[in-house]
Coordinates of C-alpha atoms and ligand atoms in Angstrom, one line a residue:
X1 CA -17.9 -111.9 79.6
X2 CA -18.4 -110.2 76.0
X3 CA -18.9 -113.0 73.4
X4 CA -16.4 -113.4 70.8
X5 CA -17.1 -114.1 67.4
X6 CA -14.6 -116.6 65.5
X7 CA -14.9 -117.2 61.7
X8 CA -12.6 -119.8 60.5
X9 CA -11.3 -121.3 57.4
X10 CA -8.8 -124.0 56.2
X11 CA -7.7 -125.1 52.8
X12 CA -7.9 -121.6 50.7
X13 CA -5.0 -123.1 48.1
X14 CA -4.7 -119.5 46.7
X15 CA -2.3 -119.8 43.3
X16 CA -0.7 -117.0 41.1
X17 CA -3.8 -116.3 39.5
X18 CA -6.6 -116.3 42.8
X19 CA -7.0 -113.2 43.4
X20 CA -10.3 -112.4 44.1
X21 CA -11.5 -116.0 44.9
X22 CA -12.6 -115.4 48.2
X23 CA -12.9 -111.5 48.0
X24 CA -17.1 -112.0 48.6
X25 CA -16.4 -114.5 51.5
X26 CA -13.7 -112.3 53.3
X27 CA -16.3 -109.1 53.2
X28 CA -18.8 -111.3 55.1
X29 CA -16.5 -112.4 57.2
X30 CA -15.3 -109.1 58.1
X31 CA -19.0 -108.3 58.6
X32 CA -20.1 -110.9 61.1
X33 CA -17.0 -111.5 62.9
X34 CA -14.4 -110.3 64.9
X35 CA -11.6 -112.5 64.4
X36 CA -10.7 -114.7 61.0
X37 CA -8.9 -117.7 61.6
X38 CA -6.9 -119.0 58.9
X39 CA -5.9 -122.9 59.4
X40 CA -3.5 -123.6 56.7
X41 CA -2.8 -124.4 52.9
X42 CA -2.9 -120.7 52.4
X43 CA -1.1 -121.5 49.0
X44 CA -1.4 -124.2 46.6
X45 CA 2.3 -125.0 46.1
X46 CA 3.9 -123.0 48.4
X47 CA 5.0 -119.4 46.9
X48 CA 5.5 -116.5 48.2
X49 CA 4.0 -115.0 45.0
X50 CA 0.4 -117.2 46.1
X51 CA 0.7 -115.8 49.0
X52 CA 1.1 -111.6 47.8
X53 CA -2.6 -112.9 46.0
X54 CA -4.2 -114.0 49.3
X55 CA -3.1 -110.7 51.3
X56 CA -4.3 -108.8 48.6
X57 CA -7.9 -110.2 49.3
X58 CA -7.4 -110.2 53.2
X59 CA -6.2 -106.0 53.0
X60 CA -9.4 -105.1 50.7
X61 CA -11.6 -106.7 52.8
X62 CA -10.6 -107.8 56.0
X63 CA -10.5 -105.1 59.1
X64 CA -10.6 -107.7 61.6
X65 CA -7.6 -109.3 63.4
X66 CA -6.2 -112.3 61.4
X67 CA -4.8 -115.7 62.8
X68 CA -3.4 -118.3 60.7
X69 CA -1.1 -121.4 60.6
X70 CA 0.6 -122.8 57.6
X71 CA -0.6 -126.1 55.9
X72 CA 1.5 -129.0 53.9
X73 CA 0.9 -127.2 50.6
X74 CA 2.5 -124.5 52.1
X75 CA 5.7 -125.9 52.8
X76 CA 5.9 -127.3 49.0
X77 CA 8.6 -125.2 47.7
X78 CA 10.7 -124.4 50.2
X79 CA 9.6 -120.8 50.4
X80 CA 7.3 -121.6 54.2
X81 CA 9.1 -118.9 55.8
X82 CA 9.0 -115.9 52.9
X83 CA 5.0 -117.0 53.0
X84 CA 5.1 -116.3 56.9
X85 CA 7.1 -113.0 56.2
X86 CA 4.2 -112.0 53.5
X87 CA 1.6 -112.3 55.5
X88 CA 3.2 -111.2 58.8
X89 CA 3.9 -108.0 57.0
X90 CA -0.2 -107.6 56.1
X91 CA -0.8 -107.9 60.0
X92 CA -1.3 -111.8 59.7
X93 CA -0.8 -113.2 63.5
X94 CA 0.9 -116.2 62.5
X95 CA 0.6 -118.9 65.1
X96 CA 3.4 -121.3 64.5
X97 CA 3.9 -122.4 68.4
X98 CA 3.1 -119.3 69.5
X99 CA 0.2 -117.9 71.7
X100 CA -1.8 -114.6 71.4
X101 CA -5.0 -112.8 73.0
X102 CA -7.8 -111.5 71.7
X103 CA -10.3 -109.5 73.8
X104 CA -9.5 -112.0 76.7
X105 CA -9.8 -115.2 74.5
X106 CA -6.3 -116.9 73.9
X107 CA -5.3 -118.6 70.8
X108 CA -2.5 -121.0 70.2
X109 CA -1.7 -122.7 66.7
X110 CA 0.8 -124.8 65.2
X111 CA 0.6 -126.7 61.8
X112 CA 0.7 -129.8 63.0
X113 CA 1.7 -133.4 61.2
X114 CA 0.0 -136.9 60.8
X115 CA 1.2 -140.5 62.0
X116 CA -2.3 -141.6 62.9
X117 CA -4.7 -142.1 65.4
X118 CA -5.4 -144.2 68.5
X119 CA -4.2 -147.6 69.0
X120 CA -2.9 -147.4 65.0
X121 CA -0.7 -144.4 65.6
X122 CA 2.9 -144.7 64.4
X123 CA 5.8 -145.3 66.9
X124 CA 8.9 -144.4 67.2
X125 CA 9.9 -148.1 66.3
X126 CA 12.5 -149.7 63.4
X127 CA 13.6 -147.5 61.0
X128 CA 15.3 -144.1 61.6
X129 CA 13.2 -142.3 58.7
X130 CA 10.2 -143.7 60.9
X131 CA 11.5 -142.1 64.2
X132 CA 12.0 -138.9 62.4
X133 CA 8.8 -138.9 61.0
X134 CA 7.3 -139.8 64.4
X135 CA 9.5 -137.2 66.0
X136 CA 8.0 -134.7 63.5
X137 CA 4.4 -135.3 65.2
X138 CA 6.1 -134.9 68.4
X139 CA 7.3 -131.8 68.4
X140 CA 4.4 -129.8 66.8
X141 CA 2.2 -131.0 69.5
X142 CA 5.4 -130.1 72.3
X143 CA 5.1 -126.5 70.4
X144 CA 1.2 -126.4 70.8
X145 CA 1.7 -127.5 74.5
X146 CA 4.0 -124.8 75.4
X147 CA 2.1 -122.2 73.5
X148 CA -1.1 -122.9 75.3
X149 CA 1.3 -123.2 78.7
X150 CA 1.7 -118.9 77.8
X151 CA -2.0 -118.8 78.3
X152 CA -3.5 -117.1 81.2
X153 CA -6.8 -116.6 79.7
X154 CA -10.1 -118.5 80.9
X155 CA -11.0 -119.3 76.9
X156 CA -8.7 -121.3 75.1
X157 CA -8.7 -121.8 71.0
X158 CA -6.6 -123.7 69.1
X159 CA -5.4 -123.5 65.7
X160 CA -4.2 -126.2 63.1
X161 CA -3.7 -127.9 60.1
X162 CA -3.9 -131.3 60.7
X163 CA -6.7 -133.3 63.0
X164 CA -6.0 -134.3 66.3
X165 CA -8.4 -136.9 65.8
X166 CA -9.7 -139.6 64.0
X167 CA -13.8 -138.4 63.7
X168 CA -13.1 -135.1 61.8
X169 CA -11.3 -136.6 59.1
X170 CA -14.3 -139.8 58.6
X171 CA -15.3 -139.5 54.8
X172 CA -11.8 -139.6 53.3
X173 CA -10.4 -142.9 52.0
X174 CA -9.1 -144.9 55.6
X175 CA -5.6 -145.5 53.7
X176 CA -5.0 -141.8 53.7
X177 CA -5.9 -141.1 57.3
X178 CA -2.4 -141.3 58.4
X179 CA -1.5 -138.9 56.8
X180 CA -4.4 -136.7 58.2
X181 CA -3.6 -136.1 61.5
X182 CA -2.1 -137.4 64.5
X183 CA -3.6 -138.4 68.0
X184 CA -0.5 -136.6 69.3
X185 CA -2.3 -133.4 69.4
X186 CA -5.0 -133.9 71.3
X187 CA -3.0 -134.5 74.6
X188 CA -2.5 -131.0 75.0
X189 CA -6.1 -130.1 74.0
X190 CA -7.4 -132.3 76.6
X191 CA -4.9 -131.0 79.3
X192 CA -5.0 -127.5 78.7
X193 CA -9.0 -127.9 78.9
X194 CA -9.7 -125.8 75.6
X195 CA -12.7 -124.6 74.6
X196 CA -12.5 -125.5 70.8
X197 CA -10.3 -126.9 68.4
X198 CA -10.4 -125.7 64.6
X199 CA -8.3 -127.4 61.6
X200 CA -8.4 -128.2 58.1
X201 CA -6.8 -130.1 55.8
X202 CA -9.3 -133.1 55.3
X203 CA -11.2 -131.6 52.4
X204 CA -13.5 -134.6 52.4
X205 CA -13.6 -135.5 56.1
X206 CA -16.1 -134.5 58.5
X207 CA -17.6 -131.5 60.2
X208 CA -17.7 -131.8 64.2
X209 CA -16.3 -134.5 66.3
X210 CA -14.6 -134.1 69.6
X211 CA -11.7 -135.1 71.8
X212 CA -11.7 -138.0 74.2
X213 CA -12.5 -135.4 77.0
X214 CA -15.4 -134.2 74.9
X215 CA -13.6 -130.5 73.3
X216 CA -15.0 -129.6 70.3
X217 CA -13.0 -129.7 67.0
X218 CA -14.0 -128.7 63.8
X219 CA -13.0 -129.6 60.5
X220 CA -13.2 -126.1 58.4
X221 CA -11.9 -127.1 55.2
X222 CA -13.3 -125.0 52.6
X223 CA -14.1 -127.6 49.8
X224 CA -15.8 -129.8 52.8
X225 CA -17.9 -126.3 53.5
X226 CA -18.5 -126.0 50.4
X227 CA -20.4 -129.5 49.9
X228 CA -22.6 -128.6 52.0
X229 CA -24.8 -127.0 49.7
X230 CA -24.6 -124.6 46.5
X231 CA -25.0 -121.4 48.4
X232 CA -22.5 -122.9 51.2
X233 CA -20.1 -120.4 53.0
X234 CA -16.6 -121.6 52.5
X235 CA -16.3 -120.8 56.4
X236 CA -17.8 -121.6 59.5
X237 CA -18.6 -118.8 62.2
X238 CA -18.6 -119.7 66.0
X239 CA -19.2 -117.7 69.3
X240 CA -17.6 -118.4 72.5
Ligands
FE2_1 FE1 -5.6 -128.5 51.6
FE2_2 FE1 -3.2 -129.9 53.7

């Protein structure tokens, strides 16, 4: 089975005036990979007009297929689905509950939502507001089930924003974490038997962790890449 190679990113925030910003790291990218995943907060507050920046870098530089899901930030000003439209029209595959294949891997992505992990995660308990926020949770990870349920390939990846658990977002402040990512998600993951998991979203979590059934998920936040040294990549390249 030919090995595919994965580069992925989260967390690129482009704004009116970013164009350019990660011009260098999409040429590599295009370089040493064959696919680019994009995991969400494409924009910083949710334009359409951020996101005409962004696909300006991705057509100068990228010639390899494109995946992405939308983040929080990009949901900001109402505009979610003109951003989806943008980058659908540059060839962007975007993966919101929906499932594609790439050279016999298959790829499924949503945004996802938070409400916590484990034994702490939110219930649908008390308040209606509460309910709807935990119903929110719910049905992204009922989206990223039946998106992987379209799968017929052996290799499974998955797409998101937000964690499905706990480890990948270690390093930001504990009050914040339910707001992170939700232990909802990783049902599916461990169901579906995936192969890896990528997100963003926790710029100051951590790298690698993995589900209860031992998947790997990686945290591929670009400011978190970027910590890791001066020279850093703001993305991550994998091979499965
Ligand atoms: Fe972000
Ligand atoms: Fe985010």
């Amino acid at each position: 089975m030919a090995r595919l190679r994965l580069a992925a990113t989260a967390d690129v925030h482009y704004g009116k005036h970013s164009r350019g910003q990660f011009a260098e790291a999409f040429a590599e990218i295009s370089r040493v990979a064959d696919v680019l995943l994009l995991c969400g907060d494409l924009t910083d507050y949710g334009l359409a007009e951020e996101a005409e920046q962004l696909v300006f870098d991705l057509r100068e530089a990228v010639h390899i297929p494109v995946l992405a899901v939308l983040g929080n930030h990009d949901f900001e000003s109402g505009e979610a689905e003109l951003i989806s439209n943008v980058l659908d029209r540059a060839g962007v595959t975007m993966l919101d509950g929906a499932a594609t294949e790439i050279e016999g891997v298959g790829f499924a992505g949503v945004c996802g939502f938070g409400g916590g992990f484990g034994r702490r995660m939110l219930n649908a308990w008390g308040e209606p507001l509460i309910k709807q926020f935990v119903q929110e949770a719910i049905d992204h990870a009922v989206r990223l089930e039946q998106a992987l349920a379209k799968l017929q390939t052996e290799r499974k990846v998955v797409v998101l924003h937000y964690s499905p658990i706990r480890e990948t977002v270690r390093g930001e402040d504990p009050e914040i974490f339910p707001f992170l990512g939700s232990s909802r998600l990783e049902e599916p993951l461990n169901r579906f038997r995936v192969n890896m998991v990528v997100h963003g979203h926790a710029h100051n979590g951590t790298g690698d962790g993995a589900t209860s059934t031992g998947i790997p998920v990686h945290n591929v936040s670009a400011p978190l890449l970027r910590k890791r040294s001066e020279h850093a990549p703001p993305f991550r390249v994998f091979e499965l």
